[in-house]
PDB file of C-alpha atoms and ligand atoms in Angstrom:
ATOM      1  CA  MET A1116     -75.454  22.373 123.783  1.00  0.00           C
ATOM      2  CA  PRO A1117     -72.841  20.919 125.982  1.00  0.00           C
ATOM      3  CA  ARG A1118     -69.170  22.519 125.681  1.00  0.00           C
ATOM      4  CA  GLU A1119     -67.669  19.648 123.628  1.00  0.00           C
ATOM      5  CA  GLU A1120     -70.481  19.472 121.172  1.00  0.00           C
ATOM      6  CA  ARG A1121     -70.249  23.040 120.313  1.00  0.00           C
ATOM      7  CA  GLN A1122     -66.263  22.511 120.347  1.00  0.00           C
ATOM      8  CA  GLN A1123     -66.624  19.817 117.542  1.00  0.00           C
ATOM      9  CA  ALA A1124     -69.614  21.954 115.580  1.00  0.00           C
ATOM     10  CA  LEU A1125     -67.492  24.962 114.608  1.00  0.00           C
ATOM     11  CA  ASP A1126     -63.809  25.200 114.807  1.00  0.00           C
ATOM     12  CA  VAL A1127     -61.636  28.346 115.031  1.00  0.00           C
ATOM     13  CA  TYR A1128     -61.483  28.378 111.195  1.00  0.00           C
ATOM     14  CA  GLU A1129     -65.281  28.184 111.068  1.00  0.00           C
ATOM     15  CA  ALA A1130     -65.808  30.845 113.661  1.00  0.00           C
ATOM     16  CA  VAL A1131     -63.089  33.420 111.843  1.00  0.00           C
ATOM     17  CA  ALA A1132     -64.743  32.838 108.553  1.00  0.00           C
ATOM     18  CA  SER A1133     -68.508  32.806 109.836  1.00  0.00           C
ATOM     19  CA  ARG A1134     -67.805  35.454 111.941  1.00  0.00           C
ATOM     20  CA  ARG A1135     -69.389  39.219 109.687  1.00  0.00           C
ATOM     21  CA  ALA A1136     -71.374  41.974 110.856  1.00  0.00           C
ATOM     22  CA  VAL A1137     -74.172  41.429 111.418  1.00  0.00           C
ATOM     23  CA  ARG A1138     -77.085  44.337 111.052  1.00  0.00           C
ATOM     24  CA  GLY A1139     -80.258  42.900 111.351  1.00  0.00           C
ATOM     25  CA  PHE A1140     -80.841  40.790 114.888  1.00  0.00           C
ATOM     26  CA  THR A1141     -83.949  38.639 115.500  1.00  0.00           C
ATOM     27  CA  ASP A1142     -85.608  39.340 119.254  1.00  0.00           C
ATOM     28  CA  GLU A1143     -84.667  35.831 120.618  1.00  0.00           C
ATOM     29  CA  PRO A1144     -83.398  36.298 124.306  1.00  0.00           C
ATOM     30  CA  VAL A1145     -79.521  35.430 124.680  1.00  0.00           C
ATOM     31  CA  PRO A1146     -79.617  32.972 127.859  1.00  0.00           C
ATOM     32  CA  ALA A1147     -77.797  34.869 130.412  1.00  0.00           C
ATOM     33  CA  GLU A1148     -75.483  31.867 131.032  1.00  0.00           C
ATOM     34  CA  VAL A1149     -74.372  31.980 127.441  1.00  0.00           C
ATOM     35  CA  LEU A1150     -73.388  35.671 127.763  1.00  0.00           C
ATOM     36  CA  ARG A1151     -71.496  34.625 130.934  1.00  0.00           C
ATOM     37  CA  ARG A1152     -69.570  31.588 129.109  1.00  0.00           C
ATOM     38  CA  VAL A1153     -68.577  33.232 126.645  1.00  0.00           C
ATOM     39  CA  LEU A1154     -67.778  36.183 128.525  1.00  0.00           C
ATOM     40  CA  SER A1155     -65.509  34.287 130.629  1.00  0.00           C
ATOM     41  CA  ALA A1156     -63.527  32.239 128.353  1.00  0.00           C
ATOM     42  CA  ALA A1157     -63.118  35.757 126.469  1.00  0.00           C
ATOM     43  CA  ALA A1158     -61.212  36.484 129.550  1.00  0.00           C
ATOM     44  CA  ARG A1159     -58.274  34.256 128.372  1.00  0.00           C
ATOM     45  CA  ALA A1160     -57.592  36.811 125.277  1.00  0.00           C
ATOM     46  CA  PRO A1161     -53.911  38.000 125.481  1.00  0.00           C
ATOM     47  CA  SER A1162     -53.234  41.596 126.731  1.00  0.00           C
ATOM     48  CA  SER A1163     -49.982  43.764 127.209  1.00  0.00           C
ATOM     49  CA  GLY A1164     -48.628  43.051 130.515  1.00  0.00           C
ATOM     50  CA  ASN A1165     -51.576  41.149 131.247  1.00  0.00           C
ATOM     51  CA  MET A1166     -53.527  44.170 132.068  1.00  0.00           C
ATOM     52  CA  GLN A1167     -56.879  43.368 130.387  1.00  0.00           C
ATOM     53  CA  PRO A1168     -57.933  46.765 130.155  1.00  0.00           C
ATOM     54  CA  TRP A1169     -60.885  46.648 129.223  1.00  0.00           C
ATOM     55  CA  GLN A1170     -63.855  47.268 131.381  1.00  0.00           C
ATOM     56  CA  ILE A1171     -67.333  45.832 129.695  1.00  0.00           C
ATOM     57  CA  TYR A1172     -71.113  46.188 130.388  1.00  0.00           C
ATOM     58  CA  VAL A1173     -73.799  44.517 129.156  1.00  0.00           C
ATOM     59  CA  LEU A1174     -77.062  45.728 128.836  1.00  0.00           C
ATOM     60  CA  THR A1175     -80.506  43.513 128.226  1.00  0.00           C
ATOM     61  CA  GLY A1176     -83.759  43.978 129.103  1.00  0.00           C
ATOM     62  CA  ALA A1177     -84.778  47.392 130.785  1.00  0.00           C
ATOM     63  CA  PRO A1178     -81.767  49.120 130.512  1.00  0.00           C
ATOM     64  CA  LEU A1179     -81.322  48.027 126.730  1.00  0.00           C
ATOM     65  CA  ALA A1180     -84.789  49.217 126.614  1.00  0.00           C
ATOM     66  CA  GLU A1181     -84.013  52.018 127.967  1.00  0.00           C
ATOM     67  CA  LEU A1182     -80.853  53.392 126.042  1.00  0.00           C
ATOM     68  CA  LYS A1183     -82.690  52.484 122.750  1.00  0.00           C
ATOM     69  CA  LYS A1184     -85.376  54.798 123.848  1.00  0.00           C
ATOM     70  CA  ARG A1185     -83.008  57.559 124.641  1.00  0.00           C
ATOM     71  CA  ALA A1186     -80.729  57.243 121.667  1.00  0.00           C
ATOM     72  CA  ALA A1187     -83.881  57.316 119.242  1.00  0.00           C
ATOM     73  CA  GLU A1188     -85.452  60.371 120.813  1.00  0.00           C
ATOM     74  CA  ARG A1189     -81.787  62.062 119.639  1.00  0.00           C
ATOM     75  CA  VAL A1190     -81.789  60.495 116.468  1.00  0.00           C
ATOM     76  CA  ALA A1191     -85.306  62.390 115.599  1.00  0.00           C
ATOM     77  CA  ALA A1192     -84.244  65.291 117.251  1.00  0.00           C
ATOM     78  CA  GLY A1193     -81.719  65.453 114.893  1.00  0.00           C
ATOM     79  CA  ASP A1194     -78.617  65.270 117.397  1.00  0.00           C
ATOM     80  CA  PRO A1195     -75.779  65.591 116.245  1.00  0.00           C
ATOM     81  CA  GLY A1196     -73.898  63.348 119.001  1.00  0.00           C
ATOM     82  CA  ASP A1197     -71.706  64.401 121.642  1.00  0.00           C
ATOM     83  CA  GLN A1198     -68.119  65.495 121.053  1.00  0.00           C
ATOM     84  CA  ARG A1199     -66.170  62.878 119.910  1.00  0.00           C
ATOM     85  CA  GLU A1200     -63.365  61.288 122.528  1.00  0.00           C
ATOM     86  CA  TYR A1201     -61.341  59.841 119.736  1.00  0.00           C
ATOM     87  CA  GLN A1202     -61.185  60.186 116.318  1.00  0.00           C
ATOM     88  CA  MET A1203     -63.178  57.160 114.252  1.00  0.00           C
ATOM     89  CA  TYR A1204     -60.985  57.217 111.005  1.00  0.00           C
ATOM     90  CA  PRO A1205     -57.744  59.809 110.470  1.00  0.00           C
ATOM     91  CA  SER A1206     -58.502  62.413 108.336  1.00  0.00           C
ATOM     92  CA  GLY A1207     -56.735  62.636 105.216  1.00  0.00           C
ATOM     93  CA  LEU A1208     -56.878  58.219 104.346  1.00  0.00           C
ATOM     94  CA  THR A1209     -54.992  58.197 101.460  1.00  0.00           C
ATOM     95  CA  PHE A1210     -54.831  54.673  99.256  1.00  0.00           C
ATOM     96  CA  PRO A1211     -55.259  52.010  99.875  1.00  0.00           C
ATOM     97  CA  TYR A1212     -57.324  52.131 103.063  1.00  0.00           C
ATOM     98  CA  ARG A1213     -59.655  54.879 101.748  1.00  0.00           C
ATOM     99  CA  ASP A1214     -60.626  53.127  98.639  1.00  0.00           C
ATOM    100  CA  ARG A1215     -61.638  50.158 100.971  1.00  0.00           C
ATOM    101  CA  ARG A1216     -63.245  51.956 103.003  1.00  0.00           C
ATOM    102  CA  LEU A1217     -65.470  53.527 100.192  1.00  0.00           C
ATOM    103  CA  ALA A1218     -65.903  50.415  98.739  1.00  0.00           C
ATOM    104  CA  ALA A1219     -67.075  48.643 101.699  1.00  0.00           C
ATOM    105  CA  ALA A1220     -69.743  51.304 102.283  1.00  0.00           C
ATOM    106  CA  GLU A1221     -71.035  51.506  98.508  1.00  0.00           C
ATOM    107  CA  LYS A1222     -71.338  47.403  99.164  1.00  0.00           C
ATOM    108  CA  ARG A1223     -73.244  47.734 102.251  1.00  0.00           C
ATOM    109  CA  TYR A1224     -75.738  50.366 101.114  1.00  0.00           C
ATOM    110  CA  ALA A1225     -76.042  48.513  97.573  1.00  0.00           C
ATOM    111  CA  ALA A1226     -76.591  45.099  99.592  1.00  0.00           C
ATOM    112  CA  LEU A1227     -79.613  47.303 101.418  1.00  0.00           C
ATOM    113  CA  GLY A1228     -81.082  48.467  98.017  1.00  0.00           C
ATOM    114  CA  VAL A1229     -80.046  52.001  99.008  1.00  0.00           C
ATOM    115  CA  PRO A1230     -78.508  54.482  96.244  1.00  0.00           C
ATOM    116  CA  ARG A1231     -75.849  56.986  96.680  1.00  0.00           C
ATOM    117  CA  GLU A1232     -77.330  59.695  96.369  1.00  0.00           C
ATOM    118  CA  ASP A1233     -80.366  58.843  98.712  1.00  0.00           C
ATOM    119  CA  ARG A1234     -79.125  60.486 102.168  1.00  0.00           C
ATOM    120  CA  ARG A1235     -82.123  59.978 104.203  1.00  0.00           C
ATOM    121  CA  ALA A1236     -82.116  55.976 103.180  1.00  0.00           C
ATOM    122  CA  ARG A1237     -78.631  56.203 104.436  1.00  0.00           C
ATOM    123  CA  ASP A1238     -79.070  58.146 107.593  1.00  0.00           C
ATOM    124  CA  GLU A1239     -81.960  55.584 108.232  1.00  0.00           C
ATOM    125  CA  ALA A1240     -79.064  53.044 107.655  1.00  0.00           C
ATOM    126  CA  VAL A1241     -76.756  54.224 109.933  1.00  0.00           C
ATOM    127  CA  ALA A1242     -79.394  55.425 112.628  1.00  0.00           C
ATOM    128  CA  ALA A1243     -80.047  51.613 112.998  1.00  0.00           C
ATOM    129  CA  ASN A1244     -76.688  51.145 114.672  1.00  0.00           C
ATOM    130  CA  TRP A1245     -78.600  52.904 117.511  1.00  0.00           C
ATOM    131  CA  ASP A1246     -81.115  50.215 118.280  1.00  0.00           C
ATOM    132  CA  CYS A1247     -78.600  47.874 118.072  1.00  0.00           C
ATOM    133  CA  PHE A1248     -79.901  46.374 114.624  1.00  0.00           C
ATOM    134  CA  GLY A1249     -83.151  45.135 117.046  1.00  0.00           C
ATOM    135  CA  ALA A1250     -80.703  42.914 119.303  1.00  0.00           C
ATOM    136  CA  PRO A1251     -81.668  42.114 122.038  1.00  0.00           C
ATOM    137  CA  VAL A1252     -78.074  42.279 124.210  1.00  0.00           C
ATOM    138  CA  ALA A1253     -75.758  44.972 123.664  1.00  0.00           C
ATOM    139  CA  LEU A1254     -72.150  45.294 125.312  1.00  0.00           C
ATOM    140  CA  PHE A1255     -70.122  48.612 125.858  1.00  0.00           C
ATOM    141  CA  CYS A1256     -66.368  48.444 125.827  1.00  0.00           C
ATOM    142  CA  TYR A1257     -64.883  50.826 127.621  1.00  0.00           C
ATOM    143  CA  ILE A1258     -61.018  51.348 128.600  1.00  0.00           C
ATOM    144  CA  SER A1259     -59.224  53.876 131.140  1.00  0.00           C
ATOM    145  CA  ARG A1260     -58.243  57.369 129.549  1.00  0.00           C
ATOM    146  CA  GLY A1261     -54.495  56.755 130.598  1.00  0.00           C
ATOM    147  CA  MET A1262     -53.965  53.668 128.574  1.00  0.00           C
ATOM    148  CA  GLY A1263     -51.709  53.891 125.485  1.00  0.00           C
ATOM    149  CA  LEU A1264     -52.089  52.584 121.745  1.00  0.00           C
ATOM    150  CA  PRO A1265     -50.902  48.933 122.756  1.00  0.00           C
ATOM    151  CA  GLN A1266     -53.986  48.653 125.345  1.00  0.00           C
ATOM    152  CA  TRP A1267     -56.416  50.022 122.707  1.00  0.00           C
ATOM    153  CA  ALA A1268     -55.316  46.648 120.642  1.00  0.00           C
ATOM    154  CA  ASP A1269     -55.967  44.814 123.589  1.00  0.00           C
ATOM    155  CA  THR A1270     -59.179  45.682 123.730  1.00  0.00           C
ATOM    156  CA  GLY A1271     -59.082  45.147 120.348  1.00  0.00           C
ATOM    157  CA  ILE A1272     -58.077  41.483 120.249  1.00  0.00           C
ATOM    158  CA  TYR A1273     -60.550  40.876 123.335  1.00  0.00           C
ATOM    159  CA  LEU A1274     -63.771  41.606 121.510  1.00  0.00           C
ATOM    160  CA  GLN A1275     -62.470  39.502 118.432  1.00  0.00           C
ATOM    161  CA  THR A1276     -62.216  36.795 120.747  1.00  0.00           C
ATOM    162  CA  VAL A1277     -65.824  37.568 122.334  1.00  0.00           C
ATOM    163  CA  MET A1278     -66.973  37.737 118.913  1.00  0.00           C
ATOM    164  CA  LEU A1279     -65.420  34.033 118.094  1.00  0.00           C
ATOM    165  CA  LEU A1280     -67.113  33.025 121.205  1.00  0.00           C
ATOM    166  CA  LEU A1281     -70.122  33.941 120.313  1.00  0.00           C
ATOM    167  CA  ARG A1282     -70.246  32.231 116.639  1.00  0.00           C
ATOM    168  CA  ALA A1283     -69.440  28.902 118.744  1.00  0.00           C
ATOM    169  CA  GLU A1284     -72.366  29.677 120.503  1.00  0.00           C
ATOM    170  CA  GLY A1285     -74.591  30.285 117.674  1.00  0.00           C
ATOM    171  CA  LEU A1286     -74.735  33.699 118.122  1.00  0.00           C
ATOM    172  CA  HIS A1287     -73.747  36.920 115.858  1.00  0.00           C
ATOM    173  CA  SER A1288     -72.518  40.040 116.464  1.00  0.00           C
ATOM    174  CA  CYS A1289     -71.899  43.812 115.220  1.00  0.00           C
ATOM    175  CA  PRO A1290     -68.978  45.792 116.697  1.00  0.00           C
ATOM    176  CA  GLN A1291     -69.933  49.337 116.856  1.00  0.00           C
ATOM    177  CA  MET A1292     -68.395  52.328 117.114  1.00  0.00           C
ATOM    178  CA  ALA A1293     -71.367  54.325 115.719  1.00  0.00           C
ATOM    179  CA  TRP A1294     -72.017  54.095 119.956  1.00  0.00           C
ATOM    180  CA  SER A1295     -69.432  56.671 120.734  1.00  0.00           C
ATOM    181  CA  VAL A1296     -71.555  59.222 118.833  1.00  0.00           C
ATOM    182  CA  TYR A1297     -74.127  59.177 121.732  1.00  0.00           C
ATOM    183  CA  ARG A1298     -71.703  58.499 124.310  1.00  0.00           C
ATOM    184  CA  LYS A1299     -73.240  60.426 126.732  1.00  0.00           C
ATOM    185  CA  SER A1300     -76.451  58.431 126.339  1.00  0.00           C
ATOM    186  CA  VAL A1301     -74.792  54.798 127.200  1.00  0.00           C
ATOM    187  CA  ALA A1302     -73.040  56.546 130.297  1.00  0.00           C
ATOM    188  CA  ASP A1303     -76.392  57.543 131.582  1.00  0.00           C
ATOM    189  CA  VAL A1304     -77.160  54.561 131.719  1.00  0.00           C
ATOM    190  CA  VAL A1305     -74.153  52.554 132.452  1.00  0.00           C
ATOM    191  CA  SER A1306     -73.231  55.222 135.013  1.00  0.00           C
ATOM    192  CA  PRO A1307     -69.044  53.937 134.185  1.00  0.00           C
ATOM    193  CA  PRO A1308     -66.741  55.456 136.885  1.00  0.00           C
ATOM    194  CA  ASP A1309     -64.712  58.573 135.747  1.00  0.00           C
ATOM    195  CA  GLY A1310     -61.838  58.026 134.052  1.00  0.00           C
ATOM    196  CA  LEU A1311     -63.197  55.778 131.403  1.00  0.00           C
ATOM    197  CA  ILE A1312     -63.352  56.254 127.097  1.00  0.00           C
ATOM    198  CA  LEU A1313     -66.155  54.475 125.513  1.00  0.00           C
ATOM    199  CA  PHE A1314     -64.364  52.504 122.675  1.00  0.00           C
ATOM    200  CA  CYS A1315     -67.191  50.722 121.311  1.00  0.00           C
ATOM    201  CA  GLY A1316     -70.773  48.669 121.635  1.00  0.00           C
ATOM    202  CA  MET A1317     -71.367  45.663 119.721  1.00  0.00           C
ATOM    203  CA  SER A1318     -74.762  44.160 119.270  1.00  0.00           C
ATOM    204  CA  ILE A1319     -75.025  40.499 120.248  1.00  0.00           C
ATOM    205  CA  GLY A1320     -77.911  38.023 119.381  1.00  0.00           C
ATOM    206  CA  PHE A1321     -79.103  35.711 116.773  1.00  0.00           C
ATOM    207  CA  ALA A1322     -78.886  36.953 113.113  1.00  0.00           C
ATOM    208  CA  ASP A1323     -81.702  37.906 111.225  1.00  0.00           C
ATOM    209  CA  THR A1324     -81.838  35.475 108.089  1.00  0.00           C
ATOM    210  CA  THR A1325     -84.221  37.750 105.974  1.00  0.00           C
ATOM    211  CA  THR A1326     -81.702  40.810 106.477  1.00  0.00           C
ATOM    212  CA  SER A1327     -79.871  41.139 103.026  1.00  0.00           C
ATOM    213  CA  TYR A1328     -76.196  41.200 103.126  1.00  0.00           C
ATOM    214  CA  VAL A1329     -73.351  41.150 101.074  1.00  0.00           C
ATOM    215  CA  ARG A1330     -70.223  39.334 102.258  1.00  0.00           C
ATOM    216  CA  SER A1331     -67.460  41.824 102.825  1.00  0.00           C
ATOM    217  CA  ASP A1332     -64.209  41.791 100.742  1.00  0.00           C
ATOM    218  CA  ARG A1333     -60.765  41.380 101.996  1.00  0.00           C
ATOM    219  CA  ALA A1334     -57.627  42.489 100.631  1.00  0.00           C
ATOM    220  CA  SER A1335     -55.372  39.814  98.927  1.00  0.00           C
ATOM    221  CA  LEU A1336     -52.611  37.822 100.893  1.00  0.00           C
ATOM    222  CA  ALA A1337     -49.992  39.590  98.672  1.00  0.00           C
ATOM    223  CA  GLU A1338     -51.580  42.993  99.844  1.00  0.00           C
ATOM    224  CA  THR A1339     -50.769  42.621 103.679  1.00  0.00           C
ATOM    225  CA  VAL A1340     -48.467  40.184 104.023  1.00  0.00           C
ATOM    226  CA  THR A1341     -44.719  40.017 103.514  1.00  0.00           C
ATOM    227  CA  PHE A1342     -43.291  36.234 103.533  1.00  0.00           C
ATOM    228  CA  LEU A1343     -39.518  36.539 104.030  1.00  0.00           C
ATOM    229  CA  ASN A1344     -38.385  32.867 103.558  1.00  0.00           C
ATOM    230  CA  GLY A1345     -34.752  31.905 104.419  1.00  0.00           C
TER     231      GLY A1345
HETATM  232  C1  FMN B1727     -64.061  48.389 115.908  1.00  0.00           C
HETATM  233  C2  FMN B1727     -64.794  48.184 114.971  1.00  0.00           C
HETATM  234  C3  FMN B1727     -66.029  49.181 114.705  1.00  0.00           C
HETATM  235  C4  FMN B1727     -67.286  48.830 113.999  1.00  0.00           C
HETATM  236  N1  FMN B1727     -68.062  50.210 114.173  1.00  0.00           N
HETATM  237  C5  FMN B1727     -69.312  49.754 113.301  1.00  0.00           C
HETATM  238  C6  FMN B1727     -70.311  50.670 113.594  1.00  0.00           C
HETATM  239  O1  FMN B1727     -70.618  51.806 114.341  1.00  0.00           O
HETATM  240  N2  FMN B1727     -71.462  50.202 112.705  1.00  0.00           N
HETATM  241  C7  FMN B1727     -71.644  49.239 111.718  1.00  0.00           C
HETATM  242  O2  FMN B1727     -72.659  48.784 111.143  1.00  0.00           O
HETATM  243  N3  FMN B1727     -70.215  48.287 111.516  1.00  0.00           N
HETATM  244  C8  FMN B1727     -69.337  48.873 112.240  1.00  0.00           C
HETATM  245  N4  FMN B1727     -68.136  47.979 112.251  1.00  0.00           N
HETATM  246  C9  FMN B1727     -67.976  46.849 111.503  1.00  0.00           C
HETATM  247  C10 FMN B1727     -67.097  47.319 110.270  1.00  0.00           C
HETATM  248  O3  FMN B1727     -67.861  47.943 109.390  1.00  0.00           O
HETATM  249  C11 FMN B1727     -67.362  45.627 109.619  1.00  0.00           C
HETATM  250  O4  FMN B1727     -66.227  44.740 110.363  1.00  0.00           O
HETATM  251  C12 FMN B1727     -66.100  45.451 108.210  1.00  0.00           C
HETATM  252  O5  FMN B1727     -66.997  46.287 107.315  1.00  0.00           O
HETATM  253  C13 FMN B1727     -66.206  43.850 107.457  1.00  0.00           C
HETATM  254  O6  FMN B1727     -67.041  43.147 107.751  1.00  0.00           O
HETATM  255  P1  FMN B1727     -67.421  41.906 107.980  1.00  0.00           P
HETATM  256  O7  FMN B1727     -67.207  42.246 109.927  1.00  0.00           O
HETATM  257  O8  FMN B1727     -68.984  41.947 107.998  1.00  0.00           O
HETATM  258  O9  FMN B1727     -66.252  41.195 107.436  1.00  0.00           O
HETATM  259  C14 FMN B1727     -67.210  48.198 113.361  1.00  0.00           C
HETATM  260  C15 FMN B1727     -65.947  47.114 113.289  1.00  0.00           C
HETATM  261  C16 FMN B1727     -65.050  46.986 114.332  1.00  0.00           C
HETATM  262  C17 FMN B1727     -63.684  46.284 114.167  1.00  0.00           C
END
């Protein structure tokens, strides 16, 4: 599709509204030029001091198959993962964040038909992360160890820009902190230079529309935004 048509086909509101964490992809390959176009455009994302602190690796084909194989072996062995380099969630979460997190998990497992007490089925759902939910493309976002909180925020802005541009190409994604659990396997495959921390992975591809999901909730505007009008 020419660029002009793509732009007409999906405005920014539609891109934002239609983006969701897709956890089931078809194996349809994503053309390399589409990935290049998306990542070239995403480079326009803003960052503090224009430092662009992200370091991105994109895996398809044999390298991705190798990573999935290594991760699957670790999952099968019950490997609890590598020592974490950052805490995924703060300990001692309180209202409303703890409640939102629990509600999101409940909703997700309900959509999969997995009962709360079925630990094994839940573990299997989590393990799907390390198969990239069947996606043919995985992106890994690293950041220099010396960077501070604002630069970590920069990477988030960048990643959302990537995810919205993927929507403009008819593609879907799932950002995945879960890859930090098996970060050494990622490093074994991508060989990043010293001094980088893996923030997250991102599965990319065409959504498998047969995978059941329930649209995630959001807090009301009044809960998260305060307007001070003059
Ligand atoms: C930085 C980041 C890391 C995430 N890590 C994971 C992950 O490891 N596995 C997963 O299934 N979803 C992951 N998600 C997806 C969130 O669970 C999802 O965005 C949230 O529940 C809202 O749902 P939605 O994106 O479908 O609207 C992550 C999202 C973000 C932004």
